[in-house]
Tab-separated table of N, CA, C and O in Angstrom:
chain	number	residue	atom	x	y	z
H	1	MET	N	-15.864	15.136	25.356
H	1	MET	CA	-15.299	14.492	24.178
H	1	MET	C	-14.219	15.394	23.583
H	1	MET	O	-14.381	16.587	23.457
H	2	LYS	N	-13.110	14.741	23.216
H	2	LYS	CA	-11.993	15.488	22.652
H	2	LYS	C	-12.273	15.829	21.191
H	2	LYS	O	-12.837	15.032	20.447
H	3	HIS	N	-11.840	17.015	20.792
H	3	HIS	CA	-11.967	17.430	19.399
H	3	HIS	C	-10.929	16.687	18.571
H	3	HIS	O	-9.800	16.509	19.000
H	4	ILE	N	-11.301	16.250	17.371
H	4	ILE	CA	-10.409	15.397	16.580
H	4	ILE	C	-9.137	16.120	16.147
H	4	ILE	O	-8.090	15.495	15.939
H	5	PHE	N	-9.151	17.431	16.019
H	5	PHE	CA	-7.961	18.165	15.617
H	5	PHE	C	-7.237	18.786	16.801
H	5	PHE	O	-6.481	19.732	16.644
H	6	SER	N	-7.472	18.289	17.989
H	6	SER	CA	-6.802	18.827	19.167
H	6	SER	C	-5.574	17.984	19.515
H	6	SER	O	-5.467	16.817	19.143
H	7	ARG	N	-4.666	18.585	20.229
H	7	ARG	CA	-3.445	17.903	20.648
H	7	ARG	C	-3.760	16.786	21.642
H	7	ARG	O	-3.115	15.741	21.644
H	8	GLU	N	-4.802	16.991	22.464
H	8	GLU	CA	-5.161	15.980	23.445
H	8	GLU	C	-5.660	14.702	22.774
H	8	GLU	O	-5.397	13.599	23.240
H	9	PHE	N	-6.401	14.868	21.681
H	9	PHE	CA	-6.929	13.703	20.973
H	9	PHE	C	-5.795	12.874	20.381
H	9	PHE	O	-5.830	11.663	20.375
H	10	TRP	N	-4.808	13.556	19.853
H	10	TRP	CA	-3.690	12.888	19.202
H	10	TRP	C	-2.471	12.870	20.121
H	10	TRP	O	-1.372	13.178	19.721
H	11	GLY	N	-2.657	12.492	21.374
H	11	GLY	CA	-1.534	12.403	22.299
H	11	GLY	C	-0.469	11.482	21.741
H	11	GLY	O	-0.729	10.639	20.897
H	12	GLU	N	0.746	11.668	22.227
H	12	GLU	CA	1.864	10.913	21.658
H	12	GLU	C	1.632	9.404	21.708
H	12	GLU	O	1.925	8.682	20.778
H	13	ARG	N	1.101	8.934	22.801
H	13	ARG	CA	0.874	7.495	22.926
H	13	ARG	C	-0.191	7.011	21.944
H	13	ARG	O	-0.059	5.955	21.332
H	14	ASP	N	-1.230	7.829	21.769
H	14	ASP	CA	-2.286	7.442	20.843
H	14	ASP	C	-1.761	7.350	19.411
H	14	ASP	O	-2.111	6.435	18.678
H	15	VAL	N	-0.924	8.314	19.019
H	15	VAL	CA	-0.408	8.322	17.654
H	15	VAL	C	0.429	7.072	17.401
H	15	VAL	O	0.303	6.435	16.353
H	16	GLU	N	1.262	6.709	18.367
H	16	GLU	CA	2.066	5.493	18.200
H	16	GLU	C	1.170	4.268	18.069
H	16	GLU	O	1.441	3.372	17.269
H	17	GLN	N	0.099	4.228	18.844
H	17	GLN	CA	-0.827	3.095	18.743
H	17	GLN	C	-1.544	3.091	17.394
H	17	GLN	O	-1.716	2.042	16.777
H	18	TYR	N	-1.951	4.275	16.920
H	18	TYR	CA	-2.622	4.334	15.627
H	18	TYR	C	-1.692	3.917	14.502
H	18	TYR	O	-2.092	3.209	13.567
H	19	ILE	N	-0.435	4.355	14.573
H	19	ILE	CA	0.530	3.990	13.535
H	19	ILE	C	0.795	2.485	13.573
H	19	ILE	O	0.862	1.830	12.529
H	20	GLY	N	0.918	1.934	14.762
H	20	GLY	CA	1.106	0.490	14.880
H	20	GLY	C	-0.061	-0.288	14.311
H	20	GLY	O	0.116	-1.275	13.591
H	21	LYS	N	-1.270	0.172	14.622
H	21	LYS	CA	-2.461	-0.491	14.083
H	21	LYS	C	-2.534	-0.345	12.575
H	21	LYS	O	-2.923	-1.277	11.867
H	22	LEU	N	-2.165	0.840	12.080
H	22	LEU	CA	-2.179	1.075	10.636
H	22	LEU	C	-1.253	0.095	9.919
H	22	LEU	O	-1.647	-0.538	8.931
H	23	LEU	N	-0.044	-0.063	10.427
H	23	LEU	CA	0.898	-0.990	9.806
H	23	LEU	C	0.414	-2.436	9.926
H	23	LEU	O	0.485	-3.205	8.969
H	24	ARG	N	-0.083	-2.790	11.100
H	24	ARG	CA	-0.548	-4.161	11.325
H	24	ARG	C	-1.727	-4.500	10.413
H	24	ARG	O	-1.726	-5.532	9.736
H	25	TYR	N	-2.725	-3.630	10.371
H	25	TYR	CA	-3.900	-3.906	9.551
H	25	TYR	C	-3.578	-3.833	8.063
H	25	TYR	O	-4.166	-4.563	7.261
H	26	GLY	N	-2.653	-2.964	7.676
H	26	GLY	CA	-2.247	-2.895	6.273
H	26	GLY	C	-1.598	-4.180	5.810
H	26	GLY	O	-1.892	-4.686	4.722
H	27	VAL	N	-0.721	-4.730	6.638
H	27	VAL	CA	-0.066	-5.992	6.283
H	27	VAL	C	-1.079	-7.129	6.276
H	27	VAL	O	-1.064	-7.978	5.368
H	28	MET	N	-1.978	-7.166	7.255
H	28	MET	CA	-2.976	-8.234	7.288
H	28	MET	C	-3.922	-8.144	6.095
H	28	MET	O	-4.280	-9.166	5.498
H	29	LEU	N	-4.324	-6.921	5.722
H	29	LEU	CA	-5.185	-6.742	4.552
H	29	LEU	C	-4.468	-7.188	3.288
H	29	LEU	O	-5.047	-7.873	2.429
H	30	SER	N	-3.198	-6.818	3.174
H	30	SER	CA	-2.417	-7.222	2.011
H	30	SER	C	-2.304	-8.739	1.927
H	30	SER	O	-2.469	-9.322	0.853
H	31	CYS	N	-2.037	-9.377	3.054
H	31	CYS	CA	-1.940	-10.842	3.071
H	31	CYS	C	-3.261	-11.480	2.679
H	31	CYS	O	-3.284	-12.457	1.927
H	32	ALA	N	-4.358	-10.945	3.181
H	32	ALA	CA	-5.674	-11.511	2.862
H	32	ALA	C	-5.979	-11.365	1.373
H	32	ALA	O	-6.458	-12.317	0.738
H	33	ILE	N	-5.694	-10.203	0.811
H	33	ILE	CA	-5.951	-9.988	-0.622
H	33	ILE	C	-5.080	-10.914	-1.458
H	33	ILE	O	-5.547	-11.550	-2.412
H	34	THR	N	-3.798	-11.011	-1.091
H	34	THR	CA	-2.879	-11.854	-1.851
H	34	THR	C	-3.264	-13.331	-1.746
H	34	THR	O	-3.218	-14.067	-2.737
H	35	LEU	N	-3.646	-13.755	-0.569
H	35	LEU	CA	-4.072	-15.141	-0.388
H	35	LEU	C	-5.333	-15.441	-1.203
H	35	LEU	O	-5.426	-16.479	-1.883
H	36	PHE	N	-6.287	-14.526	-1.171
H	36	PHE	CA	-7.508	-14.678	-1.961
H	36	PHE	C	-7.176	-14.758	-3.450
H	36	PHE	O	-7.686	-15.619	-4.170
H	37	GLY	N	-6.302	-13.862	-3.907
H	37	GLY	CA	-5.886	-13.890	-5.311
H	37	GLY	C	-5.141	-15.163	-5.658
H	37	GLY	O	-5.292	-15.701	-6.756
H	38	GLY	N	-4.339	-15.663	-4.716
H	38	GLY	CA	-3.609	-16.897	-4.964
H	38	GLY	C	-4.532	-18.094	-5.131
H	38	GLY	O	-4.317	-18.947	-5.993
H	39	VAL	N	-5.572	-18.144	-4.318
H	39	VAL	CA	-6.542	-19.241	-4.437
H	39	VAL	C	-7.258	-19.164	-5.785
H	39	VAL	O	-7.418	-20.177	-6.490
H	40	ILE	N	-7.660	-17.966	-6.166
H	40	ILE	CA	-8.318	-17.798	-7.473
H	40	ILE	C	-7.361	-18.161	-8.607
H	40	ILE	O	-7.732	-18.839	-9.566
H	41	TYR	N	-6.109	-17.732	-8.478
H	41	TYR	CA	-5.109	-18.026	-9.513
H	41	TYR	C	-4.913	-19.530	-9.665
H	41	TYR	O	-4.816	-20.040	-10.790
H	42	LEU	N	-4.845	-20.243	-8.548
H	42	LEU	CA	-4.666	-21.695	-8.627
H	42	LEU	C	-5.849	-22.374	-9.294
H	42	LEU	O	-5.681	-23.312	-10.076
H	43	PHE	N	-7.066	-21.907	-9.020
H	43	PHE	CA	-8.235	-22.494	-9.675
H	43	PHE	C	-8.251	-22.166	-11.160
H	43	PHE	O	-8.636	-22.995	-11.977
H	44	GLN	N	-7.821	-20.955	-11.537
H	44	GLN	CA	-7.841	-20.558	-12.940
H	44	GLN	C	-6.754	-21.247	-13.757
H	44	GLN	O	-6.900	-21.413	-14.963
H	45	HIS	N	-5.644	-21.595	-13.115
H	45	HIS	CA	-4.523	-22.183	-13.847
H	45	HIS	C	-4.319	-23.648	-13.481
H	45	HIS	O	-3.208	-24.163	-13.559
H	46	LYS	N	-5.383	-24.313	-13.093
H	46	LYS	CA	-5.302	-25.723	-12.734
H	46	LYS	C	-4.958	-26.528	-13.990
H	46	LYS	O	-5.605	-26.403	-15.015
H	47	GLY	N	-3.909	-27.317	-13.910
H	47	GLY	CA	-3.523	-28.159	-15.034
H	47	GLY	C	-2.653	-27.485	-16.071
H	47	GLY	O	-2.278	-28.099	-17.057
H	48	VAL	N	-2.306	-26.208	-15.884
H	48	VAL	CA	-1.465	-25.488	-16.843
H	48	VAL	C	-0.003	-25.760	-16.507
H	48	VAL	O	0.411	-25.660	-15.350
H	49	MET	N	0.779	-26.083	-17.530
H	49	MET	CA	2.202	-26.354	-17.344
H	49	MET	C	2.936	-25.042	-17.084
H	49	MET	O	2.749	-24.062	-17.796
H	50	VAL	N	3.761	-25.009	-16.058
H	50	VAL	CA	4.494	-23.791	-15.685
H	50	VAL	C	5.719	-23.652	-16.564
H	50	VAL	O	6.428	-24.620	-16.813
H	51	ASP	N	5.961	-22.419	-17.051
H	51	ASP	CA	7.130	-22.127	-17.877
H	51	ASP	C	8.256	-21.635	-16.968
H	51	ASP	O	8.191	-20.538	-16.429
H	52	TYR	N	9.274	-22.456	-16.782
H	52	TYR	CA	10.387	-22.103	-15.892
H	52	TYR	C	11.573	-21.510	-16.638
H	52	TYR	O	12.664	-21.418	-16.088
H	53	SER	N	11.378	-21.107	-17.873
H	53	SER	CA	12.489	-20.511	-18.615
H	53	SER	C	12.840	-19.159	-17.995
H	53	SER	O	11.997	-18.523	-17.348
H	54	PRO	N	14.099	-18.676	-18.148
H	54	PRO	CA	14.507	-17.425	-17.488
H	54	PRO	C	13.590	-16.248	-17.823
H	54	PRO	O	13.237	-15.474	-16.949
H	55	VAL	N	13.225	-16.074	-19.066
H	55	VAL	CA	12.265	-15.045	-19.459
H	55	VAL	C	11.161	-15.761	-20.229
H	55	VAL	O	11.333	-16.102	-21.385
H	56	PRO	N	10.035	-16.021	-19.534
H	56	PRO	CA	8.945	-16.735	-20.218
H	56	PRO	C	8.481	-15.999	-21.457
H	56	PRO	O	8.556	-14.766	-21.538
H	57	THR	N	8.019	-16.752	-22.427
H	57	THR	CA	7.596	-16.157	-23.687
H	57	THR	C	6.423	-15.222	-23.474
H	57	THR	O	5.503	-15.524	-22.718
H	58	GLY	N	6.491	-14.053	-24.109
H	58	GLY	CA	5.408	-13.082	-24.029
H	58	GLY	C	5.440	-12.201	-22.800
H	58	GLY	O	4.531	-11.412	-22.573
H	59	MET	N	6.491	-12.298	-21.979
H	59	MET	CA	6.580	-11.477	-20.768
H	59	MET	C	7.886	-10.695	-20.779
H	59	MET	O	8.936	-11.221	-21.120
H	60	ALA	N	7.818	-9.434	-20.351
H	60	ALA	CA	9.009	-8.593	-20.352
H	60	ALA	C	9.834	-8.797	-19.091
H	60	ALA	O	11.033	-9.026	-19.151
H	61	PHE	N	9.222	-8.719	-17.923
H	61	PHE	CA	9.961	-8.813	-16.658
H	61	PHE	C	9.430	-9.953	-15.801
H	61	PHE	O	9.407	-9.874	-14.583
H	62	GLY	N	9.007	-11.005	-16.413
H	62	GLY	CA	8.515	-12.151	-15.672
H	62	GLY	C	7.044	-12.074	-15.322
H	62	GLY	O	6.511	-12.996	-14.726
H	63	VAL	N	6.383	-10.979	-15.655
H	63	VAL	CA	4.944	-10.857	-15.425
H	63	VAL	C	4.296	-10.363	-16.714
H	63	VAL	O	4.948	-9.785	-17.580
H	64	GLU	N	3.031	-10.616	-16.807
H	64	GLU	CA	2.274	-10.127	-17.963
H	64	GLU	C	2.308	-8.605	-17.976
H	64	GLU	O	2.399	-7.966	-16.926
H	65	ASP	N	2.208	-8.021	-19.154
H	65	ASP	CA	2.276	-6.567	-19.279
H	65	ASP	C	1.142	-5.852	-18.537
H	65	ASP	O	1.339	-4.774	-18.000
H	66	TYR	N	-0.038	-6.474	-18.484
H	66	TYR	CA	-1.174	-5.794	-17.847
H	66	TYR	C	-1.009	-5.690	-16.333
H	66	TYR	O	-1.709	-4.925	-15.680
H	67	LEU	N	-0.064	-6.438	-15.756
H	67	LEU	CA	0.154	-6.372	-14.305
H	67	LEU	C	1.139	-5.285	-13.907
H	67	LEU	O	1.467	-5.140	-12.737
H	68	ARG	N	1.597	-4.504	-14.853
H	68	ARG	CA	2.607	-3.487	-14.568
H	68	ARG	C	2.018	-2.097	-14.411
H	68	ARG	O	2.724	-1.174	-14.058
H	69	GLU	N	0.738	-1.913	-14.680
H	69	GLU	CA	0.129	-0.584	-14.602
H	69	GLU	C	-1.191	-0.650	-13.836
H	69	GLU	O	-1.941	-1.616	-13.971
H	70	LEU	N	-1.442	0.410	-13.055
H	70	LEU	CA	-2.647	0.433	-12.229
H	70	LEU	C	-3.922	0.436	-13.066
H	70	LEU	O	-4.904	-0.206	-12.714
H	71	ASN	N	-3.896	1.176	-14.177
H	71	ASN	CA	-5.124	1.302	-14.966
H	71	ASN	C	-5.506	0.006	-15.668
H	71	ASN	O	-6.619	-0.118	-16.154
H	72	THR	N	-4.623	-0.971	-15.707
H	72	THR	CA	-4.990	-2.268	-16.266
H	72	THR	C	-5.206	-3.322	-15.178
H	72	THR	O	-5.836	-4.337	-15.432
H	73	ILE	N	-4.683	-3.068	-13.996
H	73	ILE	CA	-4.866	-4.034	-12.904
H	73	ILE	C	-6.303	-3.996	-12.390
H	73	ILE	O	-6.939	-5.042	-12.196
H	74	PHE	N	-6.846	-2.801	-12.172
H	74	PHE	CA	-8.177	-2.691	-11.569
H	74	PHE	C	-9.284	-3.319	-12.417
H	74	PHE	O	-10.129	-4.043	-11.881
H	75	PRO	N	-9.325	-3.079	-13.734
H	75	PRO	CA	-10.390	-3.750	-14.505
H	75	PRO	C	-10.271	-5.271	-14.484
H	75	PRO	O	-11.272	-5.977	-14.450
H	76	ARG	N	-9.030	-5.767	-14.473
H	76	ARG	CA	-8.848	-7.222	-14.432
H	76	ARG	C	-9.241	-7.792	-13.074
H	76	ARG	O	-9.641	-8.946	-12.970
H	77	MET	N	-9.091	-6.991	-12.021
H	77	MET	CA	-9.540	-7.445	-10.697
H	77	MET	C	-11.039	-7.663	-10.688
H	77	MET	O	-11.542	-8.604	-10.067
H	78	LEU	N	-11.760	-6.775	-11.351
H	78	LEU	CA	-13.221	-6.906	-11.398
H	78	LEU	C	-13.642	-8.146	-12.173
H	78	LEU	O	-14.747	-8.654	-11.981
H	79	ASP	N	-12.743	-8.636	-13.051
H	79	ASP	CA	-13.011	-9.878	-13.790
H	79	ASP	C	-12.530	-11.103	-13.014
H	79	ASP	O	-12.492	-12.191	-13.560
H	80	PHE	N	-12.120	-10.919	-11.763
H	80	PHE	CA	-11.597	-11.988	-10.896
H	80	PHE	C	-10.381	-12.669	-11.510
H	80	PHE	O	-10.273	-13.893	-11.499
H	81	ASP	N	-9.473	-11.869	-12.051
H	81	ASP	CA	-8.199	-12.395	-12.521
H	81	ASP	C	-7.295	-12.573	-11.295
H	81	ASP	O	-6.988	-11.607	-10.599
H	82	GLY	N	-6.892	-13.806	-11.017
H	82	GLY	CA	-6.112	-14.096	-9.817
H	82	GLY	C	-4.786	-13.342	-9.773
H	82	GLY	O	-4.390	-12.833	-8.725
H	83	ALA	N	-4.096	-13.253	-10.898
H	83	ALA	CA	-2.805	-12.555	-10.925
H	83	ALA	C	-2.983	-11.069	-10.629
H	83	ALA	O	-2.158	-10.467	-9.930
H	84	ALA	N	-4.055	-10.470	-11.134
H	84	ALA	CA	-4.305	-9.053	-10.870
H	84	ALA	C	-4.634	-8.816	-9.395
H	84	ALA	O	-4.198	-7.818	-8.807
H	85	ILE	N	-5.355	-9.742	-8.787
H	85	ILE	CA	-5.683	-9.605	-7.358
H	85	ILE	C	-4.422	-9.762	-6.508
H	85	ILE	O	-4.214	-9.022	-5.548
H	86	ILE	N	-3.551	-10.697	-6.887
H	86	ILE	CA	-2.279	-10.847	-6.176
H	86	ILE	C	-1.460	-9.566	-6.294
H	86	ILE	O	-0.891	-9.067	-5.317
H	87	GLN	N	-1.412	-9.012	-7.499
H	87	GLN	CA	-0.649	-7.777	-7.716
H	87	GLN	C	-1.234	-6.631	-6.894
H	87	GLN	O	-0.493	-5.811	-6.353
H	88	PHE	N	-2.549	-6.573	-6.770
H	88	PHE	CA	-3.173	-5.543	-5.941
H	88	PHE	C	-2.789	-5.724	-4.468
H	88	PHE	O	-2.558	-4.747	-3.761
H	89	GLY	N	-2.701	-6.965	-4.010
H	89	GLY	CA	-2.247	-7.215	-2.639
H	89	GLY	C	-0.836	-6.699	-2.407
H	89	GLY	O	-0.533	-6.139	-1.352
H	90	VAL	N	0.017	-6.873	-3.403
H	90	VAL	CA	1.384	-6.344	-3.297
H	90	VAL	C	1.354	-4.818	-3.255
H	90	VAL	O	2.104	-4.187	-2.498
H	91	LEU	N	0.474	-4.218	-4.040
H	91	LEU	CA	0.351	-2.755	-4.044
H	91	LEU	C	-0.120	-2.236	-2.683
H	91	LEU	O	0.348	-1.201	-2.206
H	92	VAL	N	-1.045	-2.945	-2.057
H	92	VAL	CA	-1.511	-2.554	-0.719
H	92	VAL	C	-0.356	-2.643	0.275
H	92	VAL	O	-0.189	-1.771	1.127
H	93	LEU	N	0.465	-3.676	0.131
H	93	LEU	CA	1.622	-3.827	1.015
H	93	LEU	C	2.611	-2.682	0.823
H	93	LEU	O	3.165	-2.157	1.797
H	94	ILE	N	2.814	-2.250	-0.413
H	94	ILE	CA	3.722	-1.137	-0.689
H	94	ILE	C	3.124	0.170	-0.181
H	94	ILE	O	3.843	1.036	0.334
H	95	ALA	N	1.820	0.327	-0.290
H	95	ALA	CA	1.170	1.572	0.112
H	95	ALA	C	1.107	1.749	1.626
H	95	ALA	O	1.029	2.883	2.110
H	96	THR	N	1.164	0.667	2.370
H	96	THR	CA	1.006	0.754	3.826
H	96	THR	C	2.058	1.653	4.495
H	96	THR	O	1.692	2.566	5.241
H	97	PRO	N	3.356	1.469	4.258
H	97	PRO	CA	4.318	2.384	4.899
H	97	PRO	C	4.248	3.808	4.361
H	97	PRO	O	4.584	4.763	5.066
H	98	ILE	N	3.793	3.952	3.113
H	98	ILE	CA	3.657	5.306	2.561
H	98	ILE	C	2.529	6.038	3.278
H	98	ILE	O	2.665	7.216	3.633
H	99	ILE	N	1.438	5.344	3.525
H	99	ILE	CA	0.334	5.944	4.279
H	99	ILE	C	0.788	6.248	5.700
H	99	ILE	O	0.400	7.257	6.287
H	100	ARG	N	1.648	5.404	6.234
H	100	ARG	CA	2.187	5.644	7.580
H	100	ARG	C	2.977	6.958	7.623
H	100	ARG	O	2.848	7.732	8.567
H	101	VAL	N	3.771	7.234	6.596
H	101	VAL	CA	4.535	8.481	6.551
H	101	VAL	C	3.584	9.671	6.447
H	101	VAL	O	3.767	10.688	7.134
H	102	ALA	N	2.556	9.551	5.618
H	102	ALA	CA	1.573	10.629	5.492
H	102	ALA	C	0.844	10.853	6.814
H	102	ALA	O	0.597	11.996	7.218
H	103	PHE	N	0.510	9.766	7.505
H	103	PHE	CA	-0.156	9.870	8.801
H	103	PHE	C	0.757	10.545	9.826
H	103	PHE	O	0.295	11.342	10.656
H	104	SER	N	2.052	10.255	9.758
H	104	SER	CA	3.002	10.890	10.666
H	104	SER	C	3.056	12.399	10.425
H	104	SER	O	3.119	13.180	11.379
H	105	ALA	N	3.055	12.806	9.158
H	105	ALA	CA	3.057	14.234	8.850
H	105	ALA	C	1.816	14.906	9.431
H	105	ALA	O	1.893	16.000	10.003
H	106	PHE	N	0.687	14.229	9.312
H	106	PHE	CA	-0.553	14.764	9.857
H	106	PHE	C	-0.486	14.884	11.383
H	106	PHE	O	-0.896	15.888	11.958
H	107	SER	N	0.066	13.867	12.025
H	107	SER	CA	0.159	13.913	13.495
H	107	SER	C	1.138	14.987	13.960
H	107	SER	O	0.896	15.653	14.967
H	108	PHE	N	2.234	15.172	13.234
H	108	PHE	CA	3.168	16.252	13.582
H	108	PHE	C	2.510	17.617	13.399
H	108	PHE	O	2.770	18.553	14.163
H	109	LEU	N	1.664	17.728	12.398
H	109	LEU	CA	0.952	18.982	12.173
H	109	LEU	C	-0.002	19.272	13.324
H	109	LEU	O	-0.105	20.420	13.783
H	110	ILE	N	-0.672	18.257	13.809
H	110	ILE	CA	-1.579	18.427	14.946
H	110	ILE	C	-0.788	18.846	16.184
H	110	ILE	O	-1.238	19.695	16.967
H	111	GLU	N	0.407	18.265	16.344
H	111	GLU	CA	1.245	18.603	17.492
H	111	GLU	C	1.953	19.943	17.316
H	111	GLU	O	2.655	20.390	18.216
H	112	LYS	N	1.803	20.543	16.155
H	112	LYS	CA	2.442	21.815	15.803
H	112	LYS	C	3.963	21.725	15.876
H	112	LYS	O	4.644	22.658	16.276
H	113	ASP	N	4.478	20.579	15.471
H	113	ASP	CA	5.917	20.369	15.383
H	113	ASP	C	6.307	20.540	13.916
H	113	ASP	O	6.476	19.584	13.173
H	114	TYR	N	6.447	21.791	13.512
H	114	TYR	CA	6.544	22.116	12.094
H	114	TYR	C	7.841	21.632	11.449
H	114	TYR	O	7.866	21.342	10.247
H	115	LEU	N	8.913	21.556	12.206
H	115	LEU	CA	10.169	21.050	11.645
H	115	LEU	C	9.980	19.607	11.162
H	115	LEU	O	10.372	19.255	10.042
H	116	TYR	N	9.348	18.777	11.989
H	116	TYR	CA	9.130	17.386	11.585
H	116	TYR	C	8.071	17.267	10.498
H	116	TYR	O	8.100	16.321	9.712
H	117	VAL	N	7.149	18.210	10.443
H	117	VAL	CA	6.186	18.213	9.338
H	117	VAL	C	6.925	18.392	8.026
H	117	VAL	O	6.708	17.648	7.060
H	118	VAL	N	7.842	19.366	7.987
H	118	VAL	CA	8.600	19.628	6.755
H	118	VAL	C	9.466	18.423	6.395
H	118	VAL	O	9.492	17.988	5.234
H	119	ILE	N	10.165	17.876	7.388
H	119	ILE	CA	11.027	16.716	7.122
H	119	ILE	C	10.200	15.540	6.617
H	119	ILE	O	10.563	14.877	5.632
H	120	THR	N	9.077	15.293	7.243
H	120	THR	CA	8.232	14.166	6.832
H	120	THR	C	7.652	14.383	5.440
H	120	THR	O	7.578	13.454	4.635
H	121	LEU	N	7.269	15.617	5.134
H	121	LEU	CA	6.741	15.895	3.795
H	121	LEU	C	7.819	15.757	2.729
H	121	LEU	O	7.539	15.336	1.604
H	122	ILE	N	9.056	16.119	3.069
H	122	ILE	CA	10.158	15.918	2.122
H	122	ILE	C	10.348	14.425	1.857
H	122	ILE	O	10.486	13.999	0.700
H	123	VAL	N	10.347	13.629	2.913
H	123	VAL	CA	10.482	12.174	2.745
H	123	VAL	C	9.325	11.630	1.899
H	123	VAL	O	9.532	10.839	0.975
H	124	LEU	N	8.113	12.074	2.203
H	124	LEU	CA	6.947	11.608	1.458
H	124	LEU	C	7.029	12.008	-0.016
H	124	LEU	O	6.722	11.218	-0.908
H	125	SER	N	7.465	13.232	-0.274
H	125	SER	CA	7.574	13.681	-1.668
H	125	SER	C	8.657	12.910	-2.414
H	125	SER	O	8.496	12.611	-3.604
H	126	ILE	N	9.758	12.575	-1.746
H	126	ILE	CA	10.806	11.771	-2.391
H	126	ILE	C	10.274	10.386	-2.740
H	126	ILE	O	10.496	9.876	-3.846
H	127	ILE	N	9.554	9.773	-1.811
H	127	ILE	CA	8.996	8.436	-2.068
H	127	ILE	C	8.020	8.486	-3.240
H	127	ILE	O	8.086	7.669	-4.164
H	128	LEU	N	7.104	9.456	-3.214
H	128	LEU	CA	6.095	9.543	-4.275
H	128	LEU	C	6.722	9.890	-5.623
H	128	LEU	O	6.322	9.346	-6.659
H	129	ALA	N	7.711	10.802	-5.621
H	129	ALA	CA	8.366	11.159	-6.877
H	129	ALA	C	9.091	9.964	-7.477
H	129	ALA	O	9.031	9.733	-8.690
H	130	ASN	N	9.760	9.196	-6.644
H	130	ASN	CA	10.442	8.007	-7.158
H	130	ASN	C	9.466	6.980	-7.689
H	130	ASN	O	9.739	6.319	-8.691
H	131	MET	N	8.325	6.846	-7.031
H	131	MET	CA	7.339	5.891	-7.513
H	131	MET	C	6.746	6.348	-8.843
H	131	MET	O	6.601	5.551	-9.767
H	132	LEU	N	6.403	7.615	-8.935
H	132	LEU	CA	5.749	8.106	-10.151
H	132	LEU	C	6.714	8.231	-11.322
H	132	LEU	O	6.381	7.907	-12.452
H	133	LEU	N	7.907	8.707	-11.050
H	133	LEU	CA	8.868	8.892	-12.140
H	133	LEU	C	9.556	7.584	-12.516
H	133	LEU	O	10.062	7.452	-13.621
H	134	GLY	N	9.585	6.653	-11.609
H	134	GLY	CA	10.247	5.390	-11.897
H	134	GLY	C	9.401	4.436	-12.713
H	134	GLY	O	9.893	3.412	-13.167
H	135	LEU	N	8.139	4.751	-12.907
H	135	LEU	CA	7.269	3.858	-13.653
H	135	LEU	C	7.556	3.867	-15.140
H	135	LEU	O	7.249	2.928	-15.839
H	136	HIS	N	8.140	4.934	-15.644
H	136	HIS	CA	8.339	5.026	-17.096
H	136	HIS	C	9.745	4.707	-17.491
H	136	HIS	O	10.692	4.845	-17.030
């Protein structure tokens, strides 16, 4: 049996397959969550008239304020709020390529290709910094 931190375990072909599976399953999981949230949303808003005005009343960017922050999305998900579940599906979709970059850095580290580890970590830090600093 190959050791999990060995180069043989993480052969180049295996890493490409793992990354492909990661992206595929991430997108499928995101679609499933969003679809589930959409069904719940339709049941919760059955018979409600849709506001098609450019900026609906009570909303800043076309969505409710509680859907803009993680700390308010998760509690609403536990209450089976359809919009919060849809928003979580979108978050999973956004997180999938970010996890892919982190996984690539890990695989380069296993291969002891330190130049690509540094480059990948720089890319990952730029993505995370933009996400965290862009929220405010």
